[in-house]
Coordinates of C-alpha atoms in Angstrom, one line a residue:
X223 CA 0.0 0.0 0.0
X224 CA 2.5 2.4 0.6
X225 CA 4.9 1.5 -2.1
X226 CA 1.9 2.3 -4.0
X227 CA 1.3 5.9 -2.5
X228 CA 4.7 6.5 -3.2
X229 CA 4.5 5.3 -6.9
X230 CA 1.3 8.2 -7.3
X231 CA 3.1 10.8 -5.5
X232 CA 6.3 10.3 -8.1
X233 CA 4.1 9.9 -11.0
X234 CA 2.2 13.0 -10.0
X235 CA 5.5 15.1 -9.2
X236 CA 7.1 14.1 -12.9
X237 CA 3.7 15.3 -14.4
X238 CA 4.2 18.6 -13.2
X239 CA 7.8 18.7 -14.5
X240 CA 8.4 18.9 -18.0
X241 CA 10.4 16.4 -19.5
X242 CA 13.4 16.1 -21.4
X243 CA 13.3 15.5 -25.3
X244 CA 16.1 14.8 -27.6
X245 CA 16.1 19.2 -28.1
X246 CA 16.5 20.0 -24.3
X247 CA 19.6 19.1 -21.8
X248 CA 18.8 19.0 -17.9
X249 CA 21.9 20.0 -16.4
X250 CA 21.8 18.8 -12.8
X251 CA 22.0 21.7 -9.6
X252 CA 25.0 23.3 -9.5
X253 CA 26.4 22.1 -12.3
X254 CA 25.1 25.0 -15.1
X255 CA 28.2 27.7 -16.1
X256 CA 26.8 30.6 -17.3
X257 CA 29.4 32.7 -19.0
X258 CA 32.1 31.6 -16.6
X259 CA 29.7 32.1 -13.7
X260 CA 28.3 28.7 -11.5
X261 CA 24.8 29.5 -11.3
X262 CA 23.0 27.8 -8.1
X263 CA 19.4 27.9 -7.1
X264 CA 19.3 25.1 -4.4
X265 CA 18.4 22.1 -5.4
X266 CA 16.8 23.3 -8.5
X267 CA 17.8 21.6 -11.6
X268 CA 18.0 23.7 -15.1
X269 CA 16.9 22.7 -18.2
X270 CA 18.3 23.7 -21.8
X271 CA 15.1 23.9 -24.3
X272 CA 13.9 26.1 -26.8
X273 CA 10.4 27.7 -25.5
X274 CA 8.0 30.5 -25.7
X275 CA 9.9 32.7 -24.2
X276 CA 13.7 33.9 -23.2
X277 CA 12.5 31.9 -19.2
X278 CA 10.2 29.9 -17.4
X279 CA 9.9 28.2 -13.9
X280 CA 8.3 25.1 -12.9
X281 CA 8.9 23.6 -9.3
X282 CA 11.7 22.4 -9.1
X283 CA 13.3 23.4 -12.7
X284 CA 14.3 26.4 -14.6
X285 CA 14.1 26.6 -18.0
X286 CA 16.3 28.5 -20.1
X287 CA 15.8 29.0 -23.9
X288 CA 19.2 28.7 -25.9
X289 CA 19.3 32.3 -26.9
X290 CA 19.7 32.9 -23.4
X291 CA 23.2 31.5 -23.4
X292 CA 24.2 34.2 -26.0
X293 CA 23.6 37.0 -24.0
X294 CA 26.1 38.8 -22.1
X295 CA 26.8 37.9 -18.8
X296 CA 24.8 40.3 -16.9
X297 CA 21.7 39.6 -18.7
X298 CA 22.3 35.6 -18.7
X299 CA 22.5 35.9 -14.7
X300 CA 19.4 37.9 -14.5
X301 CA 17.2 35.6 -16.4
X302 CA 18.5 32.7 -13.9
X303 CA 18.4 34.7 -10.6
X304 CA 14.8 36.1 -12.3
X305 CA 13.6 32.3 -13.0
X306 CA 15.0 31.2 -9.1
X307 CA 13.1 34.2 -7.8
X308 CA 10.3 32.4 -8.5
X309 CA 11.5 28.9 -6.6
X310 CA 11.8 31.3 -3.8
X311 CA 9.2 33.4 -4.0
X312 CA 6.3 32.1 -6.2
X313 CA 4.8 33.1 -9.5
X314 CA 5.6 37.6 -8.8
X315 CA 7.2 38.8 -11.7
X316 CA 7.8 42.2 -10.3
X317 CA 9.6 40.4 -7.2
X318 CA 10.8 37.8 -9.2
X319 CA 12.5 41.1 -11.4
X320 CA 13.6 42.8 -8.1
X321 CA 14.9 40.2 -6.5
X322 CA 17.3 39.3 -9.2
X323 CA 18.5 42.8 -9.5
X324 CA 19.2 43.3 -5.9
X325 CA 21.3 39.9 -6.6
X326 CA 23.2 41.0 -9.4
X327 CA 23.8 44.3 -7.5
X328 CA 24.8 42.2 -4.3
X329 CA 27.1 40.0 -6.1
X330 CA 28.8 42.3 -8.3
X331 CA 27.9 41.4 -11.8
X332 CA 24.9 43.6 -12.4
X333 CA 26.1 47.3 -12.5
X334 CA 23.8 50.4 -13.6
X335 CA 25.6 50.2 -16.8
X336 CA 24.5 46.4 -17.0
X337 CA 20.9 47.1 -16.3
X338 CA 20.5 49.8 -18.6
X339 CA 21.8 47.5 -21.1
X340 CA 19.6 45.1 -19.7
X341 CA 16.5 47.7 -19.9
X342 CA 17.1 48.4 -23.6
X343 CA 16.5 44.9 -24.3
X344 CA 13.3 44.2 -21.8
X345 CA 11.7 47.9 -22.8
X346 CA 9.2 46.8 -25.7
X347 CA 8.2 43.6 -24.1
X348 CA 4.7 43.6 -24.3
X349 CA 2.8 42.7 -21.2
X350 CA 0.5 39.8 -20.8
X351 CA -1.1 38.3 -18.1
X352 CA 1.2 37.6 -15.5
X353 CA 3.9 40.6 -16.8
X354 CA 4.1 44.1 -16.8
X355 CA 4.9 45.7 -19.9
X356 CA 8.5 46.3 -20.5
X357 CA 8.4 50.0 -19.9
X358 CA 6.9 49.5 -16.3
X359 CA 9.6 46.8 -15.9
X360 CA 12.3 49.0 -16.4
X361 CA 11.2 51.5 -13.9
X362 CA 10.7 49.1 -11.4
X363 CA 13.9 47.5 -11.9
X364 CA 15.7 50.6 -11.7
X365 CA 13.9 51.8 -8.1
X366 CA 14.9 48.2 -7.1
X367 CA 18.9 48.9 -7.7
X368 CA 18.2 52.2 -5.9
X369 CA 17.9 50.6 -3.0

């Protein structure tokens, strides 16, 4: 009986997370370099895939697109420490964003120079949903490495 409750609870947990395909790589926590940088969030795994968008959380994994792996440092740091935000903190996108910034700032690899770079690229996102539009995105971000 309880090999069986196990069994369900595993089944359940691997439904939630998506699943690699010969297009994606899972690189295991701790183990993902990003522009020279080892990028940590716990015992989150990451996983390499080409999606919808630059970043995406799930619990328990990050997703990445590839492009993201072309940016410059700063910017390939921000979508990570954005993406773990959200192991951290839940589905916020304006914490998620502020949080990361206040990490970069912390750790030394997002300077004002950085984020304005990183603003010109984010400032004609659309919004949707669950985002802010670029523009408002920005401005937050900016108060947040004010601070």
């Amino acid at each position: 009986m309880f090999k069986n409750l196990l069994a369900g609870a595993a089944a359940a947990l691997l439904a939630v997370i998506p699943q690699p395909s010969a297009a994606q790589t899972v690189v295991l926590p701790g183990a993902l370099l990003l522009a020279g940088y080892r990028a940590t969030c716990g015992p989150v795994d990451t996983m390499i895939q080409p999606i919808n968008d630059i970043a995406a959380a799930y619990k328990g994994r990050i997703i990445l697109h590839p492009r993201v792996l072309d940016l410059p440092r700063a910017q390939q740091l921000f979508w990570y420490t954005h993406e773990c935000a959200h192991q951290i903190f839940g589905p916020g996108e304006a914490a998620a964003d502020c949080w990361a910034v206040q990490q970069g700032k912390i750790q030394g690899w997002l300077t004002r120079d950085e984020l304005s770079k990183l603003g010109g690229t984010m400032r004609y996102y659309p919004g949707d949903a669950t985002h802010t539009d670029g523009a408002a995105r920005v401005v937050a971000m900016d108060a947040c490495f004010a601070r």
